[in-house]
Amino acid sequence: MRVSNRPLIIDLVFYSVAALFAGATALWTTLDSHAQWGAIAFGGYLPAAICIAILLTQPGPVWRRRALVALGTALAVTAIPLVFMAIERATGVSGRAQEEVLVVESSGARLLDTGSPYLHADAIAALPEPLLGYNPYQPGMALFGVPAALFGEHWWTDARLYFLLAAVACAAAAVRLLSGGPGSGAGKGPLLRAVQATFIFPVCALTFATGGDDMPVVALMVLALAFAHRERTLAAGLAIGAAAALKLFAWPAAVVIGFLVLYGSHASSRPRGVAMRRYLAGFAVPVAVTMPPVLAVDARGFFDNVIAYGLGHGVVTSPAQSPLPGFLIAEHLPGGELIAPALLGLAALVIAALLWTRPPVSAASAALWCAGGLSTAFMLMPSTRFGYLLYPVVLLGWWLPLRDAIAGTATGALFTGVAEDETAVDDLEYETGPGPSMAVEWWR
């Protein structure tokens, strides 16, 4: 029986292109932290590509060896450069972290000192570097800066380390929720692709190593979708509520998952009102714990940092100025500073109307809605950056196991009585042929 080499060929192309990206970043970026990541990550992606090339010459099932290569690559391109730069930063070397790390850590110190992670606009204007005074995040993000505030600047108090640990915990929980043995959940191949998208894809690995604040947010979105797939609506609400307590980007995803709870394919199996109340209760808990106490103490600080600065009305300009359509319109068209927000608002209305008429029927379709909606927002926002595209990358990566889990649950009888060893599962998956989703099968 001939086993397809397609997964290995995809791996080979993926690691090879990633090695080129890392090498180009090391040579040509103007940011010190990015150059450090590129130099280290090149030494992770290139050996991974070589290992996969060797596996192409080996007969028999290779999933475990592919997984080991992926694990080693994730450590080499994400964890090792992060820890290396955290150690150098703790010894006083500059340029080993992006501004968001400094912002989160200083906001953690302010949260402990004053009860608010924010400064007012007049206080920010008086700083030597006003940009570092702005904290455009939700109050919950400051919690990642508390270790540095409590114990001082060490490599193990660096906020990036806790961003990574939070994302790993969420991804591990999502894998556990979506897997379940042969035929009762997502297959090993789609789950491996999701892990690659989250921890190895160059934009994500670079973000983990140099900044990282977006990664726990998107990881919590993924966890919420996995809980929703398992019809655990309270837990789904808690997960997306935790993401919403960190960053505004999670709020549109919370709306999409809410539509899924109301109108998903499993909604008829339980009272919709009960499921929605459980979801909203879960969502409210982390938001209520983090936002009202800060608003009660410093509503002006929240407005100056999250609202005014986010809309481009701060005392300094946001550094998020990647040449995407929203930024180009705002900068170069007459009246562009009004046209770009208007287009963003129009897009939000169109997406809302489409959600109302064609709500997601599964967690997989909700992941596509989230990826598409966030991509549209990032393209049209006046202040945006290419790095935000990690959100659709990760969500599309997890669409694969979410979609495969639906097919696996529906066809679980095919695997009844099959020994849970790699060869047996691979053989049966080969014999049954492509599943309900050809896209998932192709990327497996």
Coordinates of C-alpha atoms in Angstrom, one line a residue:
M1 CA 0.0 0.0 0.0
R2 CA 1.3 3.4 -1.0
V3 CA 1.2 6.1 1.7
S4 CA 1.0 9.7 0.4
N5 CA 4.1 11.9 0.9
R6 CA 2.0 15.0 0.7
P7 CA 2.2 15.9 4.4
L8 CA 6.0 15.7 4.3
I9 CA 6.2 17.7 1.1
I10 CA 4.1 20.4 2.7
D11 CA 6.3 20.3 5.8
L12 CA 9.4 20.6 3.6
V13 CA 8.1 23.6 1.7
F14 CA 6.9 25.2 5.0
Y15 CA 10.2 24.9 6.8
S16 CA 12.2 25.9 3.8
V17 CA 10.2 29.1 3.2
A18 CA 10.3 29.9 6.9
A19 CA 14.1 29.5 6.8
L20 CA 14.3 32.0 4.0
F21 CA 12.0 34.4 5.9
A22 CA 14.2 34.1 9.0
G23 CA 17.4 34.6 7.1
A24 CA 16.0 37.6 5.3
T25 CA 14.8 39.1 8.6
A26 CA 18.3 38.6 10.2
L27 CA 20.0 40.3 7.3
W28 CA 17.7 43.2 6.4
T29 CA 15.4 44.2 9.3
T30 CA 16.1 47.5 11.1
L31 CA 14.9 46.2 14.5
D32 CA 17.5 44.7 16.7
S33 CA 15.1 42.2 18.4
H34 CA 13.8 41.0 15.0
A35 CA 17.4 40.5 13.7
Q36 CA 18.2 38.5 16.8
W37 CA 15.2 36.3 16.2
G38 CA 16.0 35.8 12.6
A39 CA 19.6 34.7 13.3
I40 CA 18.5 32.2 15.9
A41 CA 15.4 31.0 14.0
F42 CA 17.3 30.3 10.8
G43 CA 19.2 27.7 12.8
G44 CA 15.9 26.1 13.7
Y45 CA 14.0 26.1 10.4
L46 CA 16.9 24.9 8.2
P47 CA 17.6 21.8 10.2
A48 CA 13.9 21.1 10.3
A49 CA 13.7 21.2 6.5
I50 CA 16.7 18.9 6.3
C51 CA 15.1 16.4 8.7
I52 CA 11.9 16.4 6.7
A53 CA 13.9 15.8 3.5
I54 CA 15.5 12.8 5.1
L55 CA 12.0 11.5 6.2
L56 CA 10.9 11.6 2.6
T57 CA 13.3 8.8 1.9
Q58 CA 12.0 6.7 4.8
P59 CA 9.2 4.1 4.3
G60 CA 6.3 3.7 6.6
P61 CA 4.3 6.0 8.8
V62 CA 6.2 9.1 9.9
W63 CA 3.7 11.0 12.0
R64 CA 5.6 10.7 15.2
R65 CA 8.8 11.8 13.6
R66 CA 7.1 14.7 12.0
A67 CA 5.7 15.6 15.4
L68 CA 9.2 15.4 17.0
V69 CA 10.6 17.7 14.3
A70 CA 7.7 20.2 14.9
L71 CA 8.4 20.1 18.7
G72 CA 12.1 20.7 18.2
T73 CA 11.4 23.5 15.7
A74 CA 9.0 25.2 18.0
L75 CA 11.6 25.2 20.8
A76 CA 14.3 26.4 18.4
V77 CA 12.3 29.3 16.8
T78 CA 10.1 30.4 19.6
A79 CA 11.2 29.4 23.1
I80 CA 15.0 29.6 22.7
P81 CA 15.1 33.1 21.1
L82 CA 12.6 34.3 23.6
V83 CA 14.6 33.1 26.6
F84 CA 17.9 34.2 25.0
M85 CA 16.6 37.8 24.5
A86 CA 15.0 37.9 28.0
I87 CA 18.3 36.9 29.6
E88 CA 20.2 39.6 27.6
R89 CA 17.6 42.2 28.4
A90 CA 17.8 41.4 32.1
T91 CA 21.6 42.0 32.0
G92 CA 21.0 45.5 30.5
V93 CA 21.4 44.9 26.7
S94 CA 19.0 47.2 24.9
G95 CA 16.9 46.3 21.8
R96 CA 15.9 42.9 23.0
A97 CA 12.2 43.5 23.3
Q98 CA 9.5 45.5 21.5
E99 CA 7.8 48.4 23.1
E100 CA 4.7 46.4 24.0
V101 CA 6.7 44.3 26.5
L102 CA 7.9 47.5 28.3
V103 CA 4.3 48.9 28.2
V104 CA 2.8 45.8 29.7
E105 CA 5.4 45.5 32.5
S106 CA 5.1 49.2 33.4
S107 CA 1.3 48.9 33.4
G108 CA 1.6 46.0 35.8
A109 CA 3.6 48.2 38.2
R110 CA 1.0 51.0 37.9
L111 CA -1.8 48.6 38.5
L112 CA -0.3 47.5 41.8
D113 CA 0.6 51.1 42.8
T114 CA -2.5 53.0 41.9
G115 CA -5.2 50.4 41.0
S116 CA -5.1 51.5 37.3
P117 CA -2.7 50.4 34.6
Y118 CA -3.1 53.8 32.8
L119 CA -1.6 57.3 32.7
H120 CA -3.6 60.4 31.8
A121 CA -2.8 62.1 28.5
D122 CA -1.1 65.1 30.2
A123 CA 1.2 62.8 32.2
I124 CA 2.1 60.9 29.1
A125 CA 2.9 64.1 27.3
A126 CA 5.4 65.0 30.0
L127 CA 7.4 61.7 29.6
P128 CA 10.7 61.6 27.8
E129 CA 9.3 58.9 25.6
P130 CA 5.5 59.5 25.4
L131 CA 4.9 56.4 23.2
L132 CA 5.9 54.1 26.1
G133 CA 3.4 55.8 28.4
Y134 CA 0.4 54.7 26.3
N135 CA -1.3 51.4 27.3
P136 CA -3.8 50.6 24.5
Y137 CA -4.8 47.3 26.0
Q138 CA -7.7 46.2 28.2
P139 CA -7.0 46.2 31.9
G140 CA -6.4 42.5 32.1
M141 CA -3.3 42.7 30.0
A142 CA -1.5 44.4 32.9
L143 CA -1.5 41.1 34.8
F144 CA 1.3 39.8 32.6
G145 CA 3.4 42.6 33.9
V146 CA 2.8 41.9 37.6
P147 CA 5.7 39.4 38.0
A148 CA 8.2 42.0 36.9
A149 CA 6.6 44.6 39.2
L150 CA 6.8 42.2 42.2
F151 CA 10.2 40.6 41.7
G152 CA 12.1 43.1 39.5
E153 CA 13.7 42.6 36.1
H154 CA 14.9 39.1 35.6
W155 CA 14.6 36.8 32.6
W156 CA 12.0 34.8 34.4
T157 CA 9.8 37.8 35.0
D158 CA 9.8 39.0 31.4
A159 CA 6.2 39.4 30.2
R160 CA 6.9 37.4 27.0
L161 CA 7.5 34.3 29.0
Y162 CA 4.0 34.4 30.5
F163 CA 2.5 35.3 27.1
L164 CA 4.1 32.0 25.8
L165 CA 3.0 29.9 28.9
A166 CA -0.6 31.2 28.6
A167 CA -0.7 30.4 24.9
V168 CA 0.8 26.9 25.4
A169 CA -1.8 26.1 28.1
C170 CA -4.6 27.2 25.9
A171 CA -3.3 25.3 22.9
A172 CA -2.8 22.1 25.0
A173 CA -6.3 22.4 26.3
A174 CA -7.7 22.9 22.8
V175 CA -5.8 19.8 21.5
R176 CA -7.3 17.8 24.4
L177 CA -10.8 19.0 23.7
L178 CA -10.6 18.3 19.9
S179 CA -8.8 15.0 20.0
G180 CA -10.3 11.8 21.4
G181 CA -8.9 8.8 19.8
P182 CA -9.5 7.4 16.3
G183 CA -12.8 8.5 14.8
S184 CA -14.1 10.5 17.8
G185 CA -12.3 13.8 17.2
A186 CA -9.8 15.6 15.1
G187 CA -7.1 13.5 13.4
K188 CA -3.4 13.9 14.3
G189 CA -2.5 15.6 11.1
P190 CA -4.9 18.5 11.4
L191 CA -3.9 19.0 15.0
L192 CA -0.2 19.1 14.1
R193 CA -1.0 21.7 11.4
A194 CA -2.7 23.8 14.1
V195 CA 0.3 23.6 16.4
Q196 CA 2.6 24.5 13.5
A197 CA 0.4 27.6 12.7
T198 CA 0.5 28.8 16.3
F199 CA 4.1 28.1 17.4
I200 CA 6.2 27.7 14.3
F201 CA 4.7 29.9 11.6
P202 CA 7.3 32.7 11.2
V203 CA 5.0 35.7 12.0
C204 CA 3.8 33.9 15.2
A205 CA 7.2 32.7 16.3
L206 CA 8.6 36.2 15.7
T207 CA 5.8 37.7 17.8
F208 CA 6.3 35.3 20.6
A209 CA 10.0 36.1 20.8
T210 CA 9.9 39.9 20.5
G211 CA 6.5 41.0 21.7
G212 CA 3.9 38.4 22.2
D213 CA 0.9 40.2 23.6
D214 CA -1.4 39.1 20.8
M215 CA -0.6 35.4 21.2
P216 CA -2.5 34.7 24.4
V217 CA -5.5 36.6 22.9
V218 CA -5.7 34.5 19.8
A219 CA -5.0 31.3 21.8
L220 CA -7.9 32.1 24.1
M221 CA -10.1 32.6 21.0
V222 CA -9.1 29.1 19.8
L223 CA -9.8 27.6 23.3
A224 CA -13.3 29.2 23.2
L225 CA -14.0 27.7 19.8
A226 CA -12.9 24.3 21.1
F227 CA -15.2 24.6 24.1
A228 CA -18.0 25.7 21.8
H229 CA -17.4 22.6 19.6
R230 CA -17.9 20.5 22.8
E231 CA -21.0 22.5 23.6
R232 CA -19.5 23.7 26.9
T233 CA -20.9 27.2 26.6
L234 CA -20.0 28.4 30.1
A235 CA -16.4 27.5 29.5
A236 CA -16.5 29.0 26.0
G237 CA -17.7 32.3 27.6
L238 CA -15.0 32.3 30.2
A239 CA -12.3 31.7 27.6
I240 CA -13.4 34.4 25.2
G241 CA -14.2 36.7 28.1
A242 CA -10.6 36.3 29.3
A243 CA -9.5 37.3 25.8
A244 CA -11.8 40.3 25.8
A245 CA -10.3 41.4 29.1
L246 CA -6.9 41.5 27.4
K247 CA -7.6 43.2 24.0
L248 CA -10.4 44.7 22.1
F249 CA -9.7 42.4 19.1
A250 CA -11.5 39.6 21.0
W251 CA -14.8 41.3 21.2
P252 CA -15.9 40.7 17.6
A253 CA -15.0 37.0 18.1
A254 CA -17.2 36.9 21.2
V255 CA -20.1 38.1 19.0
V256 CA -19.5 35.4 16.4
I257 CA -19.3 32.7 19.1
G258 CA -22.5 34.1 20.6
F259 CA -24.2 33.6 17.2
L260 CA -22.8 30.0 17.2
V261 CA -24.3 29.3 20.6
L262 CA -27.7 30.6 19.5
Y263 CA -27.9 29.1 16.0
G264 CA -25.3 26.4 15.7
S265 CA -26.1 22.9 14.5
H266 CA -26.3 21.7 18.1
A267 CA -28.6 24.5 19.3
S268 CA -31.7 22.4 18.8
S269 CA -30.4 19.8 21.3
R270 CA -30.7 22.2 24.2
P271 CA -32.8 25.3 25.1
R272 CA -31.1 28.2 23.3
G273 CA -31.9 30.6 26.1
V274 CA -30.1 28.5 28.7
A275 CA -27.1 28.0 26.5
M276 CA -26.9 31.7 25.8
R277 CA -27.3 32.7 29.4
R278 CA -24.4 30.3 30.4
Y279 CA -22.2 31.8 27.6
L280 CA -22.9 35.4 28.6
A281 CA -22.4 34.6 32.3
G282 CA -19.0 33.0 31.5
F283 CA -18.1 36.0 29.3
A284 CA -19.1 38.5 32.0
V285 CA -16.9 37.0 34.8
P286 CA -13.4 37.9 33.5
V287 CA -14.6 41.2 32.0
A288 CA -16.3 42.2 35.3
V289 CA -13.3 41.3 37.4
T290 CA -10.9 43.4 35.3
M291 CA -12.8 46.3 33.8
P292 CA -15.2 47.9 36.4
P293 CA -12.6 48.2 39.2
V294 CA -10.3 50.1 36.9
L295 CA -13.1 52.2 35.4
A296 CA -14.3 53.1 38.9
V297 CA -10.8 54.3 39.8
D298 CA -9.6 55.8 36.5
A299 CA -12.2 56.1 33.8
R300 CA -10.3 59.0 32.2
G301 CA -7.1 56.9 31.9
F302 CA -9.0 54.2 30.2
F303 CA -10.5 56.7 27.7
D304 CA -7.2 58.4 27.0
N305 CA -5.3 55.1 26.4
V306 CA -7.8 52.7 24.9
I307 CA -10.3 54.9 23.1
A308 CA -8.6 58.2 22.2
Y309 CA -5.2 56.8 21.4
G310 CA -6.8 53.9 19.5
L311 CA -8.7 56.4 17.3
G312 CA -5.5 58.4 16.6
H313 CA -6.2 61.2 19.0
G314 CA -3.2 60.7 21.3
V315 CA -0.3 63.0 22.1
V316 CA 1.8 60.8 19.8
T317 CA 1.1 58.9 16.7
S318 CA 0.7 55.1 16.9
P319 CA 3.7 53.2 15.5
A320 CA 1.2 50.8 13.8
Q321 CA 1.6 52.2 10.3
S322 CA 1.9 49.2 8.0
P323 CA 0.9 50.2 4.4
L324 CA -2.4 48.4 4.4
P325 CA -5.5 49.9 2.8
G326 CA -6.9 51.6 5.9
F327 CA -3.6 53.3 6.7
L328 CA -3.0 54.3 3.0
I329 CA -6.5 55.8 2.7
A330 CA -6.1 57.7 6.0
E331 CA -2.7 59.1 5.0
H332 CA -3.0 59.9 1.3
L333 CA -6.7 60.6 0.4
P334 CA -8.3 64.0 1.1
G335 CA -10.5 63.4 4.1
G336 CA -8.9 60.0 4.5
E337 CA -8.9 60.2 8.3
L338 CA -12.7 60.1 8.1
I339 CA -13.1 57.8 5.1
A340 CA -11.0 55.0 6.6
P341 CA -13.1 54.7 9.9
A342 CA -16.3 55.0 7.8
L343 CA -15.2 52.1 5.6
L344 CA -14.4 50.1 8.7
G345 CA -17.8 50.9 10.2
L346 CA -19.5 49.9 6.9
A347 CA -17.6 46.7 6.8
A348 CA -18.7 45.9 10.4
L349 CA -22.4 46.5 9.4
V350 CA -22.1 44.3 6.4
I351 CA -20.5 41.5 8.4
A352 CA -23.1 41.9 11.1
A353 CA -25.9 41.6 8.5
L354 CA -24.3 38.5 7.1
L355 CA -24.0 37.0 10.5
W356 CA -27.6 37.6 11.2
T357 CA -28.8 36.0 7.9
R358 CA -26.2 33.2 7.8
P359 CA -24.9 32.5 11.3
P360 CA -22.2 30.0 11.9
V361 CA -23.5 26.4 12.3
S362 CA -20.3 24.9 13.7
A363 CA -17.2 26.0 15.6
A364 CA -15.2 25.5 12.4
S365 CA -17.4 27.9 10.5
A366 CA -17.2 30.3 13.4
A367 CA -13.4 30.2 13.1
L368 CA -13.7 31.2 9.5
W369 CA -16.1 34.0 10.4
C370 CA -13.5 35.3 13.0
A371 CA -10.6 35.0 10.6
G372 CA -12.5 36.8 7.8
G373 CA -13.9 39.5 10.1
L374 CA -10.6 40.3 11.8
S375 CA -8.7 40.3 8.5
T376 CA -11.2 42.8 7.1
A377 CA -10.8 45.0 10.2
F378 CA -7.0 44.9 10.1
M379 CA -7.0 45.8 6.4
L380 CA -9.3 48.8 7.0
M381 CA -8.0 50.1 10.4
P382 CA -6.3 53.5 10.1
S383 CA -3.6 52.3 12.5
T384 CA -2.6 48.8 11.7
R385 CA 0.4 46.5 11.2
F386 CA 1.2 43.3 9.2
G387 CA 1.8 41.4 12.4
Y388 CA -1.9 41.5 13.2
L389 CA -2.3 38.9 10.4
L390 CA -1.2 36.3 12.9
Y391 CA -4.9 36.2 14.0
P392 CA -6.3 34.8 10.7
V393 CA -3.2 32.6 10.4
V394 CA -3.8 30.9 13.8
L395 CA -7.6 30.8 13.4
L396 CA -7.3 29.2 9.9
G397 CA -4.7 26.7 11.3
W398 CA -7.2 25.6 14.0
W399 CA -10.1 25.5 11.4
L400 CA -8.5 22.3 10.2
P401 CA -8.9 20.3 13.4
L402 CA -12.2 22.0 14.2
R403 CA -13.6 20.8 10.8
D404 CA -11.9 17.4 11.1
A405 CA -13.4 16.9 14.6
I406 CA -16.9 17.3 13.1
A407 CA -16.2 14.6 10.5
G408 CA -14.4 12.4 13.0
T409 CA -17.4 12.4 15.4
A410 CA -19.8 11.7 12.5
T411 CA -17.8 8.7 11.2
G412 CA -16.5 7.4 14.5
A413 CA -18.0 4.0 13.9
L414 CA -15.3 3.4 11.2
F415 CA -12.7 3.2 13.9
T416 CA -14.5 1.0 16.4
G417 CA -12.3 -1.8 17.5
V418 CA -9.2 -0.5 15.7
A419 CA -6.0 -0.7 17.8
E420 CA -4.8 2.7 18.8
D421 CA -1.4 2.4 17.2
E422 CA 0.0 4.7 14.6
T423 CA 0.2 2.1 11.8
A424 CA -3.4 0.9 12.2
V425 CA -4.9 4.4 12.3
D426 CA -2.8 5.6 9.3
D427 CA -3.8 2.5 7.3
L428 CA -7.5 2.9 8.1
E429 CA -7.5 6.6 7.3
Y430 CA -5.8 5.7 3.9
E431 CA -8.4 3.0 3.2
T432 CA -11.4 5.2 4.0
G433 CA -10.2 7.9 1.6
P434 CA -10.9 11.6 1.7
G435 CA -13.3 12.6 4.5
P436 CA -16.2 15.1 4.3
S437 CA -13.7 18.0 3.9
M438 CA -11.3 17.7 1.0
A439 CA -9.5 20.8 2.3
V440 CA -8.7 19.2 5.6
E441 CA -7.7 16.0 3.8
W442 CA -5.3 17.8 1.5
W443 CA -3.6 19.6 4.4
R444 CA -3.5 16.6 6.7

